[in-house]
Coordinates of C-alpha atoms in Angstrom, one line a residue:
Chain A
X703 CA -117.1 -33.6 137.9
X704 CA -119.9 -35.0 135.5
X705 CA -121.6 -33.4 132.6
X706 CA -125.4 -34.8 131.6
X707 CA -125.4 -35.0 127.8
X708 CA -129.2 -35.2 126.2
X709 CA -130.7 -36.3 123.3
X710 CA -134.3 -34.2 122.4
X711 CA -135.3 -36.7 119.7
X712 CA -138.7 -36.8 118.3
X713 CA -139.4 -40.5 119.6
X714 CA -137.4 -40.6 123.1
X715 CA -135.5 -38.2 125.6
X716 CA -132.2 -39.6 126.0
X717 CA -130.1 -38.7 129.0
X718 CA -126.2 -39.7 129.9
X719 CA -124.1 -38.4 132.9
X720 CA -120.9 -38.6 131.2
X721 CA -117.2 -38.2 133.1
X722 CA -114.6 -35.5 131.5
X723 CA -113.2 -38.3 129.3
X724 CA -116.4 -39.5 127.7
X725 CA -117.5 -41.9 129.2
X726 CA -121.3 -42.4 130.2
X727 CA -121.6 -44.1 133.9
X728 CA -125.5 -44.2 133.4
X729 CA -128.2 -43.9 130.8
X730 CA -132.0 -43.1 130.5
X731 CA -134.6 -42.8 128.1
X732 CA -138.4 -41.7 128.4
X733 CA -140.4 -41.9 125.6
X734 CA -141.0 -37.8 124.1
X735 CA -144.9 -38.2 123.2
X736 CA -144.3 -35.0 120.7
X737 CA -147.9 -35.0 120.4
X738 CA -148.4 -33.8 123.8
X739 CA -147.7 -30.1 125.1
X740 CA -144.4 -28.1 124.9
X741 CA -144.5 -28.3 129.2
X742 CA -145.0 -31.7 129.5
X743 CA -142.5 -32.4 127.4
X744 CA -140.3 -30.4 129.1
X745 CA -140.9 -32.3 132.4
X746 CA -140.1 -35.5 130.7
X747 CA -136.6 -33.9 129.8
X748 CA -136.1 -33.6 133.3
X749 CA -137.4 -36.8 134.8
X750 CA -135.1 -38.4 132.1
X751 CA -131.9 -36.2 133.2
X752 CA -132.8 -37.3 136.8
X753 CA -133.0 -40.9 135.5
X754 CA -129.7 -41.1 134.6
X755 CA -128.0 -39.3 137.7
X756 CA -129.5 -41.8 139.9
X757 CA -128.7 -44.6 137.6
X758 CA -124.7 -43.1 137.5
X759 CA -125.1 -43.4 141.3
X760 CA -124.6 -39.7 141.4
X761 CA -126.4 -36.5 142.6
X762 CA -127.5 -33.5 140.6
X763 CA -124.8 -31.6 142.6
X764 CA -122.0 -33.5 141.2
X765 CA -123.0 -32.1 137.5
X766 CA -121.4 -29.7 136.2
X767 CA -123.2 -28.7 133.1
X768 CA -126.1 -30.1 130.3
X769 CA -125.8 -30.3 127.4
X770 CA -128.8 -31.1 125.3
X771 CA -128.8 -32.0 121.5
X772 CA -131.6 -31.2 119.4
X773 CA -132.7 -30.8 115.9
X774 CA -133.6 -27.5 114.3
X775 CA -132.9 -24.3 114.2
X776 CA -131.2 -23.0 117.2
X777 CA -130.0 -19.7 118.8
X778 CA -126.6 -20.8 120.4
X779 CA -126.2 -17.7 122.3
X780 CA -129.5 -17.8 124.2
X781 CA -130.2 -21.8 124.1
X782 CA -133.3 -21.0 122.9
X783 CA -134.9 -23.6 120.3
X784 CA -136.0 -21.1 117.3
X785 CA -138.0 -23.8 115.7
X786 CA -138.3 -27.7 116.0
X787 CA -140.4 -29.0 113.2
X788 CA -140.8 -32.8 115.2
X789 CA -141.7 -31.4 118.3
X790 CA -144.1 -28.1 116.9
X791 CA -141.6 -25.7 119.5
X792 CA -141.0 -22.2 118.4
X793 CA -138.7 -20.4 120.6
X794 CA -138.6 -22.6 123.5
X795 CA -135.6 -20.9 126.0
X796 CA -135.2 -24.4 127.2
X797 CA -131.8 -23.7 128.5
X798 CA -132.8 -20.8 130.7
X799 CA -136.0 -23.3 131.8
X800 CA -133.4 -26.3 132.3
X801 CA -130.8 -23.7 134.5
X802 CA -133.9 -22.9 136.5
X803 CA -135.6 -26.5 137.3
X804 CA -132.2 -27.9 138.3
X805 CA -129.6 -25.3 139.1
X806 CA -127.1 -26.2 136.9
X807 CA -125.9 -24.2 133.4
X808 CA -127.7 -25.9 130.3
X809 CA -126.3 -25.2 126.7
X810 CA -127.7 -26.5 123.4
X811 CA -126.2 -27.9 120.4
X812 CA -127.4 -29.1 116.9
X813 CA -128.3 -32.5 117.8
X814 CA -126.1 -34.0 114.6
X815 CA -123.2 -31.6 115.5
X816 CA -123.2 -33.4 119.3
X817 CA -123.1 -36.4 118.1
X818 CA -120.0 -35.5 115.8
X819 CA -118.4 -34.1 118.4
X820 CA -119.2 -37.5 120.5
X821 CA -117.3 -39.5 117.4
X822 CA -114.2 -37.3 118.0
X823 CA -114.1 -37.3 121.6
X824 CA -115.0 -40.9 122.2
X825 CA -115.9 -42.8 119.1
X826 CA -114.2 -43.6 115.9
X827 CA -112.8 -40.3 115.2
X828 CA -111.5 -40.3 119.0
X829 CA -107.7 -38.1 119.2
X830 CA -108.2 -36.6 116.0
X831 CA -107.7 -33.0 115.9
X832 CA -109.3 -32.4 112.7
X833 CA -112.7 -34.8 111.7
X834 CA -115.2 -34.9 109.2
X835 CA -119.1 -36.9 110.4
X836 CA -120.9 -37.6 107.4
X837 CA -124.4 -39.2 108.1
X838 CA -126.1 -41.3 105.4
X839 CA -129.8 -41.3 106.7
X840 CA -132.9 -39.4 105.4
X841 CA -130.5 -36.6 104.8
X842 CA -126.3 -36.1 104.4
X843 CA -125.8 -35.1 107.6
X844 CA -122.3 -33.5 107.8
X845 CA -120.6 -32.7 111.2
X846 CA -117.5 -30.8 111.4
X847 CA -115.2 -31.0 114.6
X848 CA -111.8 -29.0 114.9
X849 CA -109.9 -29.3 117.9
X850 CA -112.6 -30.1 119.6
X851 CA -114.6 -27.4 118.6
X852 CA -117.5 -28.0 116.5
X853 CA -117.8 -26.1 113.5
X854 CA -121.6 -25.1 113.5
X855 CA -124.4 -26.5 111.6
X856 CA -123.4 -27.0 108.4
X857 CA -125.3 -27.7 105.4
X858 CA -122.7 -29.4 102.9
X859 CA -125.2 -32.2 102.2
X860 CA -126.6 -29.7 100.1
X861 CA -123.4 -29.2 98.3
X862 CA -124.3 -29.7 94.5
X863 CA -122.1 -31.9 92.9
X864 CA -123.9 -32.9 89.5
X865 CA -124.8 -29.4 88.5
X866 CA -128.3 -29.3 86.9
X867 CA -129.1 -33.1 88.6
X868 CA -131.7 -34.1 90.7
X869 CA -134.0 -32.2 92.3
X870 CA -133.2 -31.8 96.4
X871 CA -135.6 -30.8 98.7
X872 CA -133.2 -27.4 99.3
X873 CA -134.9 -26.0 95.5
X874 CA -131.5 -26.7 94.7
X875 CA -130.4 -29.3 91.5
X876 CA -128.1 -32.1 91.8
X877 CA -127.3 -31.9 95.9
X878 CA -124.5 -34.1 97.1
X879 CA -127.9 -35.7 99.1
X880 CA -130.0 -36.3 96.5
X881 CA -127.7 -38.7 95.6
X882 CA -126.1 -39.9 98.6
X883 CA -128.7 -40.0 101.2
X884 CA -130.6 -43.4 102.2
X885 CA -133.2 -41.4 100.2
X886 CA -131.0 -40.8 97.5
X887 CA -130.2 -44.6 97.2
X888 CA -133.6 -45.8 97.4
X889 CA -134.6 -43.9 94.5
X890 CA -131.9 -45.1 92.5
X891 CA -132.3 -48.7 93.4
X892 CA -136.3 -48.0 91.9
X893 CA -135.6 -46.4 89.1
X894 CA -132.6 -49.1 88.5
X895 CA -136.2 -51.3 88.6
X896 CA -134.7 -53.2 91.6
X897 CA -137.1 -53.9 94.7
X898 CA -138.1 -56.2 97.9
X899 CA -140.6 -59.2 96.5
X900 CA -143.3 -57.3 97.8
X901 CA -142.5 -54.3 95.8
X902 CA -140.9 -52.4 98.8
X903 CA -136.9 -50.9 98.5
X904 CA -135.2 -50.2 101.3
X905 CA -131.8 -49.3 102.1
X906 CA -130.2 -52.3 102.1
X907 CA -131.6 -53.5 98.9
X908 CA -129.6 -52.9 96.4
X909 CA -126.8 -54.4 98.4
X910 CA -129.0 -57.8 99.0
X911 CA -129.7 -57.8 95.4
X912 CA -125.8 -57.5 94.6
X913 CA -125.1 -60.1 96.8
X914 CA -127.6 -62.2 94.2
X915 CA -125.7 -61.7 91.4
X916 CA -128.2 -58.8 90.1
X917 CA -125.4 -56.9 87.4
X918 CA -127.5 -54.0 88.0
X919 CA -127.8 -53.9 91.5
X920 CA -124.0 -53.6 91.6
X921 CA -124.0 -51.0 88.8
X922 CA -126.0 -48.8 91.1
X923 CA -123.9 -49.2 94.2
X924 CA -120.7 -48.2 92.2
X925 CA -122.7 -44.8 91.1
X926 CA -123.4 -44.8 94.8
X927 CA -119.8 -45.3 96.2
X928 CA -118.5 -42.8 93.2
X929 CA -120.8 -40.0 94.2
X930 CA -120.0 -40.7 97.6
X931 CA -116.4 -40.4 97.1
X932 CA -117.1 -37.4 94.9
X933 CA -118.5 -35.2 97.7
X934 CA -116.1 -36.4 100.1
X935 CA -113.2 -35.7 98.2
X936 CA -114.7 -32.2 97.8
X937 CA -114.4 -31.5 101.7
X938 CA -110.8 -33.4 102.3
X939 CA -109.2 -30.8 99.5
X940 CA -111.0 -27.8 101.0
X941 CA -110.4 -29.1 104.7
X942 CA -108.4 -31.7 105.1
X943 CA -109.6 -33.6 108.1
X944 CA -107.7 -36.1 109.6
X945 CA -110.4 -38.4 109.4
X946 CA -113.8 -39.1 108.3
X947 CA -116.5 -41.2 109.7
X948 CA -119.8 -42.7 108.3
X949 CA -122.8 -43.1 110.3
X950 CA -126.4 -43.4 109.5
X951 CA -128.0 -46.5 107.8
X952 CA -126.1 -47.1 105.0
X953 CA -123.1 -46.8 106.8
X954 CA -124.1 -50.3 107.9
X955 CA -123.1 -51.9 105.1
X956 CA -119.4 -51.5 106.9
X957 CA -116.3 -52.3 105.0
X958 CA -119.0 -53.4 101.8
X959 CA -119.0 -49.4 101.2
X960 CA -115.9 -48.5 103.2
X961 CA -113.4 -50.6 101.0
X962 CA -114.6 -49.3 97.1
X963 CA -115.0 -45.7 98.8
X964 CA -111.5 -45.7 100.1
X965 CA -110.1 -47.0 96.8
X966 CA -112.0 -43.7 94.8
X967 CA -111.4 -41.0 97.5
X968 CA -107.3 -42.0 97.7
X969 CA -106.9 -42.3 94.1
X970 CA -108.9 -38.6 93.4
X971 CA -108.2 -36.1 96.0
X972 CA -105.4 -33.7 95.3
X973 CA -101.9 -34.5 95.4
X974 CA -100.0 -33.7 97.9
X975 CA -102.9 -33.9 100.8
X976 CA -102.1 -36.2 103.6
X977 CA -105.1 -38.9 103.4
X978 CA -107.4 -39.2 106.1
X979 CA -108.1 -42.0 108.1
X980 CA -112.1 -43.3 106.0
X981 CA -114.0 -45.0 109.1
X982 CA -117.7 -46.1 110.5
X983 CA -118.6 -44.4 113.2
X984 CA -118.7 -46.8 116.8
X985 CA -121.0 -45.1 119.4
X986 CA -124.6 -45.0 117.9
X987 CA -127.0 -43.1 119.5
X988 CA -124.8 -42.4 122.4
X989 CA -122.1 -40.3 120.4
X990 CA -124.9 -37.8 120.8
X991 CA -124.9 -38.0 124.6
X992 CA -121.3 -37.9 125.1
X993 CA -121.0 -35.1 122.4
X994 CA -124.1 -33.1 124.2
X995 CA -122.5 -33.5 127.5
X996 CA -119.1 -32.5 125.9
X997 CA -120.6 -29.4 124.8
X998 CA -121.4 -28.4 128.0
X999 CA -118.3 -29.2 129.3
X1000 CA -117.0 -26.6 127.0
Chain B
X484 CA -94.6 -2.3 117.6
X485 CA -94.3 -2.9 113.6
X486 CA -94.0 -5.9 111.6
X487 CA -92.8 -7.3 108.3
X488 CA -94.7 -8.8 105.7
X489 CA -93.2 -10.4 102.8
X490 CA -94.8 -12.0 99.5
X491 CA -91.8 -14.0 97.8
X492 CA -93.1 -13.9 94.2
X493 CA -92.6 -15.2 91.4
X494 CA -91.3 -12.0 89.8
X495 CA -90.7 -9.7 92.6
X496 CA -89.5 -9.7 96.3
X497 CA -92.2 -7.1 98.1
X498 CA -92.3 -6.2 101.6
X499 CA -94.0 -3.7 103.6
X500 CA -93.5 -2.8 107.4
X501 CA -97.0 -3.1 109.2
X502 CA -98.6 -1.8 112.3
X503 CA -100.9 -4.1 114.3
X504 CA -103.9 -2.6 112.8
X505 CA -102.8 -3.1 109.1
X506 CA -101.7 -0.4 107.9
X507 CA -98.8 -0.4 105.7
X508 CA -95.9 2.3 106.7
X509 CA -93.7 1.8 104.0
X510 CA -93.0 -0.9 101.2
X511 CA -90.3 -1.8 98.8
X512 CA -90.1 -4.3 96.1
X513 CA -87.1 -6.1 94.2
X514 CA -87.0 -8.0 91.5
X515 CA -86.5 -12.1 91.8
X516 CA -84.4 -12.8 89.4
X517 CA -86.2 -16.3 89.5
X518 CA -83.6 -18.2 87.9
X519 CA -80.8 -17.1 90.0
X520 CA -79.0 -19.3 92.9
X521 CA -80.9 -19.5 95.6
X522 CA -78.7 -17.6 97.9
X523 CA -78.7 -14.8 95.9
X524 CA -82.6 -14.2 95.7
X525 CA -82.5 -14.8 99.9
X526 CA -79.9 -11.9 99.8
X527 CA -82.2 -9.9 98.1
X528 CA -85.1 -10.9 100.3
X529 CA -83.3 -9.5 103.1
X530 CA -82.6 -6.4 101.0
X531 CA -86.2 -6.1 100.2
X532 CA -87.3 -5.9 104.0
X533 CA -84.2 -3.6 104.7
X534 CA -85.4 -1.4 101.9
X535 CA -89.0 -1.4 103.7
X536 CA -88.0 -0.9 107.2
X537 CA -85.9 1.9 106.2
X538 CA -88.9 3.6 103.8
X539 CA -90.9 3.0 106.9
X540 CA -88.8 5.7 109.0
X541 CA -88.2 3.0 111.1
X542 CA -85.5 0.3 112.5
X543 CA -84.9 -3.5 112.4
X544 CA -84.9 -3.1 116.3
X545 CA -89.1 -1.4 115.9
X546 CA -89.7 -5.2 114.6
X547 CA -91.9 -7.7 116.1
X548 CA -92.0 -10.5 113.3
X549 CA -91.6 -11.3 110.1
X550 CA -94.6 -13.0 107.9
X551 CA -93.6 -14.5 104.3
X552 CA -96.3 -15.7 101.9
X553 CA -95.2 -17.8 99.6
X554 CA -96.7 -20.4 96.8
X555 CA -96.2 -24.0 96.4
X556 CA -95.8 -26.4 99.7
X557 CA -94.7 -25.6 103.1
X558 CA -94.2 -26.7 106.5
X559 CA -95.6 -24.1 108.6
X560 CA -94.0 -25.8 112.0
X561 CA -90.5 -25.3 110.6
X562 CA -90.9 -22.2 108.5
X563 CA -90.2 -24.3 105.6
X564 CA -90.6 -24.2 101.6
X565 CA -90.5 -27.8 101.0
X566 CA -91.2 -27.2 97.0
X567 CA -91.8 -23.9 95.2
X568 CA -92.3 -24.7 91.4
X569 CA -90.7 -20.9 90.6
X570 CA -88.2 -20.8 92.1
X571 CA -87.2 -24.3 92.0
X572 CA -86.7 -24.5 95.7
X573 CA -86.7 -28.0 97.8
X574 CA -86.5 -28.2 101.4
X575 CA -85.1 -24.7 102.2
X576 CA -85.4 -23.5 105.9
X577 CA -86.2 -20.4 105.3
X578 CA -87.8 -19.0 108.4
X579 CA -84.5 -19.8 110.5
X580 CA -82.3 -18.2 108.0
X581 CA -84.1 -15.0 108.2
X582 CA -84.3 -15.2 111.4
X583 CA -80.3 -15.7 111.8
X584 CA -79.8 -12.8 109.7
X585 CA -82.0 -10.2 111.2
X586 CA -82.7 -11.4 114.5
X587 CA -86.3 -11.2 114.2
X588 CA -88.7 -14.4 114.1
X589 CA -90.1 -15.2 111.3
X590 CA -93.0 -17.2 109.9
X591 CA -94.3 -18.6 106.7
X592 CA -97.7 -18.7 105.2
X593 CA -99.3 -19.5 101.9
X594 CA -99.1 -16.4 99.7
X595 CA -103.1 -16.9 99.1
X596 CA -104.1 -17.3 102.7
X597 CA -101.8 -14.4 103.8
X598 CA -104.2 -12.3 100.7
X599 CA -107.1 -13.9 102.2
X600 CA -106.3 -12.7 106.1
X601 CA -105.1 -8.9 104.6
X602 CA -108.6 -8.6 103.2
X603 CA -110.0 -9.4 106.1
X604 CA -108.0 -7.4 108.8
X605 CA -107.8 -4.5 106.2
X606 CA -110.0 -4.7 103.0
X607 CA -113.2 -5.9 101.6
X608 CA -113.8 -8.3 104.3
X609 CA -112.7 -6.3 107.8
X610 CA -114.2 -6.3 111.1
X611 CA -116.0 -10.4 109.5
X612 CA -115.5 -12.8 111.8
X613 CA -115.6 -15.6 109.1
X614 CA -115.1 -14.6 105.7
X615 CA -113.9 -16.4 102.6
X616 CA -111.8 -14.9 99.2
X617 CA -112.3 -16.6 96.1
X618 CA -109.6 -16.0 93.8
X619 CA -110.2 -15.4 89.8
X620 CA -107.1 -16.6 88.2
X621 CA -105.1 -18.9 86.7
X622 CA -106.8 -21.5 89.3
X623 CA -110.0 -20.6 91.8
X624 CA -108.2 -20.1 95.1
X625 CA -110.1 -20.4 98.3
X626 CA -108.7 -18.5 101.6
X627 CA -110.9 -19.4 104.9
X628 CA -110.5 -16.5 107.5
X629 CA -112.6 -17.7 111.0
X630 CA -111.6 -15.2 114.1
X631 CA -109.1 -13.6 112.1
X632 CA -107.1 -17.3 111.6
X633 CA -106.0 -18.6 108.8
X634 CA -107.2 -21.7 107.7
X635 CA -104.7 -23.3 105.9
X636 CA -104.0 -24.4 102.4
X637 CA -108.0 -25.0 101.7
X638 CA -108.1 -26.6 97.7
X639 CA -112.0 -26.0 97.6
X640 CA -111.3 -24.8 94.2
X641 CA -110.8 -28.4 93.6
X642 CA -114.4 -28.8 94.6
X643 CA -116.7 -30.9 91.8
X644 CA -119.4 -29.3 90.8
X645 CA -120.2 -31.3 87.7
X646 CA -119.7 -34.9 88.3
X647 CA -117.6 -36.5 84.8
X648 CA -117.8 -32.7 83.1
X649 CA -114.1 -30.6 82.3
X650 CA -110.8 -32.6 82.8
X651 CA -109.5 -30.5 86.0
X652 CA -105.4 -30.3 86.3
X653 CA -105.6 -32.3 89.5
X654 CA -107.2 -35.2 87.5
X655 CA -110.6 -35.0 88.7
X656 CA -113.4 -33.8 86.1
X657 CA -115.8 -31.3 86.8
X658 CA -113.9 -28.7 89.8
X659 CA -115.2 -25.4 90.5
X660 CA -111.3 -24.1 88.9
X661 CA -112.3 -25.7 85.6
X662 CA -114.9 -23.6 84.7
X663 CA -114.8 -20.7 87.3
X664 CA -110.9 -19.6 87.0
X665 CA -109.8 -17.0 84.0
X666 CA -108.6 -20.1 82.3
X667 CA -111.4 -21.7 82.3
X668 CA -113.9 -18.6 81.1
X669 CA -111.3 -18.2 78.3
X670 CA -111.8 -21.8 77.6
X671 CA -115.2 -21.1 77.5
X672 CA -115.3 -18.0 75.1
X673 CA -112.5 -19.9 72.9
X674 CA -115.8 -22.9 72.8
X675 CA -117.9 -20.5 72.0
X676 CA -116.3 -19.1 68.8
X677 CA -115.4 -15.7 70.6
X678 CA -112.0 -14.1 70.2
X679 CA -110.1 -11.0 69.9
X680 CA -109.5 -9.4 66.2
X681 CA -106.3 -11.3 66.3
X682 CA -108.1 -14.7 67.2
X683 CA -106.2 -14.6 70.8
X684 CA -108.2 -14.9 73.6
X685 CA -108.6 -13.1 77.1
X686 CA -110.5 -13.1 80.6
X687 CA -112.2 -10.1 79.2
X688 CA -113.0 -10.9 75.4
X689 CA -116.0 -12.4 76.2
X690 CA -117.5 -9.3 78.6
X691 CA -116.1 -6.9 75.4
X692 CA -118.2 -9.2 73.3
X693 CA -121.4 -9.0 75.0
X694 CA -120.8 -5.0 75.3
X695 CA -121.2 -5.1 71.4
X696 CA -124.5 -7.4 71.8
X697 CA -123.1 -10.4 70.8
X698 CA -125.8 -12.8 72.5
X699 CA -123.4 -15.7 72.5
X700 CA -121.0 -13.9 74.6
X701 CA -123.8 -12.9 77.3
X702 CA -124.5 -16.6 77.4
X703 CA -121.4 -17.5 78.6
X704 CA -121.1 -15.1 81.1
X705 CA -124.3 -16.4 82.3
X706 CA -123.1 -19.7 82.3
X707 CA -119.9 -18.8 84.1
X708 CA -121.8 -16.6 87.0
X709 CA -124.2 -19.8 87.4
X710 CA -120.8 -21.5 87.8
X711 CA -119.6 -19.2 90.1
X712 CA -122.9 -19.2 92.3
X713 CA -122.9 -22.8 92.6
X714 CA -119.4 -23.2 93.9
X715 CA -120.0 -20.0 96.2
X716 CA -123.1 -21.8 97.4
X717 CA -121.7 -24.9 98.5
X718 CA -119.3 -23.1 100.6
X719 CA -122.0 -20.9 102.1
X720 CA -124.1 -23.9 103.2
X721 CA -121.3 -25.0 104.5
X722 CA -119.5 -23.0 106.1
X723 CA -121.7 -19.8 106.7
X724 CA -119.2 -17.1 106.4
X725 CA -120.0 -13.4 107.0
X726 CA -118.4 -12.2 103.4
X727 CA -117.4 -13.6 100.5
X728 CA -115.3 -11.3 98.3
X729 CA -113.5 -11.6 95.1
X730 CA -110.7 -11.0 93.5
X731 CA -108.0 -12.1 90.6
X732 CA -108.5 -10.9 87.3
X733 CA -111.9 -11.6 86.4
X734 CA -113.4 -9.8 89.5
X735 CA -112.2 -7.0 88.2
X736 CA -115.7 -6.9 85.8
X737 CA -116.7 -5.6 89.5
X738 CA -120.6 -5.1 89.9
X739 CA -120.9 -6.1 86.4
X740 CA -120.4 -9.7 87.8
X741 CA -121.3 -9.5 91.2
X742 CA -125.2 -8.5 90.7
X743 CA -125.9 -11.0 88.9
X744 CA -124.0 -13.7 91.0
X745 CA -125.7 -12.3 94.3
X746 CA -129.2 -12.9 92.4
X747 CA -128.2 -16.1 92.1
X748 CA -126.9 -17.0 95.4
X749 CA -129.2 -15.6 97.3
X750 CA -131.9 -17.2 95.4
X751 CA -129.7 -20.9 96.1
X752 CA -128.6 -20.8 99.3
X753 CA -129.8 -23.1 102.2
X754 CA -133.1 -21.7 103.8
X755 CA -132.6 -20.0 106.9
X756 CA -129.1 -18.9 106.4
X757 CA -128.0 -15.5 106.5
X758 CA -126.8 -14.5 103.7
X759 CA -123.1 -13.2 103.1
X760 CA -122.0 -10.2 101.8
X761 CA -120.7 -10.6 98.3
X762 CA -118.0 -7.9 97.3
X763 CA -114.4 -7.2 94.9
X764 CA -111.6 -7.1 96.8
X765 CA -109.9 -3.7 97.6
X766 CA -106.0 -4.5 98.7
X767 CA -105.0 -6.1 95.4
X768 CA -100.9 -6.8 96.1
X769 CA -100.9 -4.8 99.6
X770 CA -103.2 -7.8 101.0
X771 CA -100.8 -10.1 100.8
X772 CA -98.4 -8.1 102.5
X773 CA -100.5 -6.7 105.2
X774 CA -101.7 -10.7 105.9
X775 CA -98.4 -12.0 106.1
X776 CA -97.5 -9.2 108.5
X777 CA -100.9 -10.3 110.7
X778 CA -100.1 -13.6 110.3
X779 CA -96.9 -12.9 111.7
X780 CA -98.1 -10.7 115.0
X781 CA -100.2 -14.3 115.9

């Protein structure tokens, strides 16, 4: 049997029919137009679920379940969207609606936990029985997956870790995010003084400035890799994962960040611990259909 | 049926027959004798469960299982201590010897997450599907209870919450233990120029202090529940248990410290979250007893 894993983004509506090992036999994508009302929306889901059946060279009686990843707050039990700030939805029973249009069970995940969940069943984390997702993008995005369970939308990007630092859009002070985030980075490349020649910073340039010579440049991706480190190390002595994956932007930078992390998180975590495996994660944007339609298969 | 739970301290050998709900039947207690061979203090370990089976009003033959909690490292697939600093044991099989002697399985947990899963199947935290015991002592110890499973060995106390502050004893500066455990509040009162009349100092010298109105005193407690809320709060956001509760010796201060430290945790945590209840402890030694019985009926 197949499993259609989905992706309710705020710019397109990814779909994948995706076999009971993970892998996707077809793809489709429709552009969301958020802007436009909840229903229409909601008919664009579908068109790009039916997509991706006909592009597998399946029917929609060969799937078993959906799963559909999406952003916000959630009610798990009901696969109701509580509120989806991208998409202006407030409880949205999409799941019920999906069950209804095409006959077939629909749950719904945290779109960031799918996609973890797509890492450990597919991707870099794949056969690990304990793993650790940590997303470097707008926000630290941190997905937990046990035994192939995913351990539920947790917030340790906003795990403080300079007490009395930075301010973090939680209200709270000194968030493992504020610092570690593309975000985070950008604002210390700026306030290191360091910038594009038109006065732009991005996330990559610190690292092209390093790669310059630029002593400071470097200086700031060393705070970078050591508050990095820092919050990772916090969750391999409280958890202990087997291994842990970057994704997101930075994450980019490959072996650049991988290398000076790994040399930081081995030499501080406690004693004792069994070192996990420090990775970048491999699927991209379709860890969250696999992980989606994983979900469902669950 | 009944079962056995065993804490193999550092000072005494207690056990306590258990039924499946958690109630303790009868107990007995023997002294270690720590520096003794290690046969002899297995012989008493036996004697220790005899003595409690027959307090109990029951027989060896009423017995499901055996649980022992136990510091230092073990292998929980062998029912191993592969290092106990106290007792000065290396690679002892002690799960299969107990077993050979009174024909009864046995298992082996960490003494702390055995605690942690008493106080949930029979203390502060029962009937909470995920709840989480921070432990006041010589360290901050951190037992994870989801579904009434132990999740094991968790070193969260070894969580930095102030990047480069306090040399921790793992080697990392700034853990959640180095300012949040009894040693680290008596380091704290002993910085601030607080003692006892005989210059020693205590886990309770500073609260005695601020009783009398010494304002220096109070702001170390403050300090140390700020401490305390930012370390709690990290876990909340990230892991979103039902309860929190607290124990060791500094918990004993009871509301005294807890309303202030819900104040603050409520006011920190992640928007959206529901928050935890926040409560003392109630089992003090009988947790650990009653957890590694539970542990053992799983």
């Amino acid at each position: 049997m197949y499993y259609i894993g989905l992706d309710i983004g705020g710019t397109n509506l990814k779909s994948g029919v995706v076999d009971e090992w993970g892998n996707i036999l077809g793809e489709a994508s429709v552009p969301t137009g958020a802007e436009r009302p909840q229903r229409e929306v909601f008919q664009d889901i579908l068109l790009s679920a039916e997509r991706a059946v006909y592009n597998a060279g399946v029917s929609m009686k060969d799937i078993e379940a959906i799963g559909m990843g999406s952003p916000g707050k959630i009610d798990y039990e009901t696969g109701t969207v509580i509120y989806n700030n991208n998409l202006g939805w407030k409880n949205f029973h999409i799941a019920d609606l999906i069950n209804d249009a095409l006959h077939v069970p629909a749950v719904l995940e945290n779109d960031a936990d799918a996609a973890a969940l797509g890492e450990v069943v597919a991707g870099s984390a794949r056969g690990a029985k304990s793993a650790i997702i940590v997303t470097l993008g707008t926000g630290v995005g941190v997905g937990i997956v046990f035994n192939d369970k995913i351990y539920r939308s947790s917030e340790f990007g906003h795990m403080v870790i300079r007490s009395g630092g930075r301010e973090c859009t939680c209200g709270r002070k000194g968030c493992w995010e504020a610092y570690c985030s593309a975000t985070g980075l950008i604002r210390s490349t700026r306030e290191a003084g360091i910038t594009e020649a038109d006065g732009t910073v991005n996330g990559k340039t610190v690292f092209d400035a390093a790669d310059k010579g630029n002593a400071t440049a470097q200086r700031v991706i060393d705070e970078y890799t050591s508050d990095l480190s820092c919050g990772i190390v916090n969750l391999i002595n409280g958890l202990q994962p087997e291994v842990i994956s970057l994704g997101g932007g930075i994450a980019k930078q490959g072996e650049r960040l991988l290398e000076p992390l790994r040399e930081k998180v081995y030499a501080e975590m406690y004693k004792g611990l069994t070192p996990p495996r420090i990775v970048s994660c491999t699927l991209g944007y379709k860890a969250g259909l696999i992980g989606a339609a994983m979900a469902a298969k669950q």
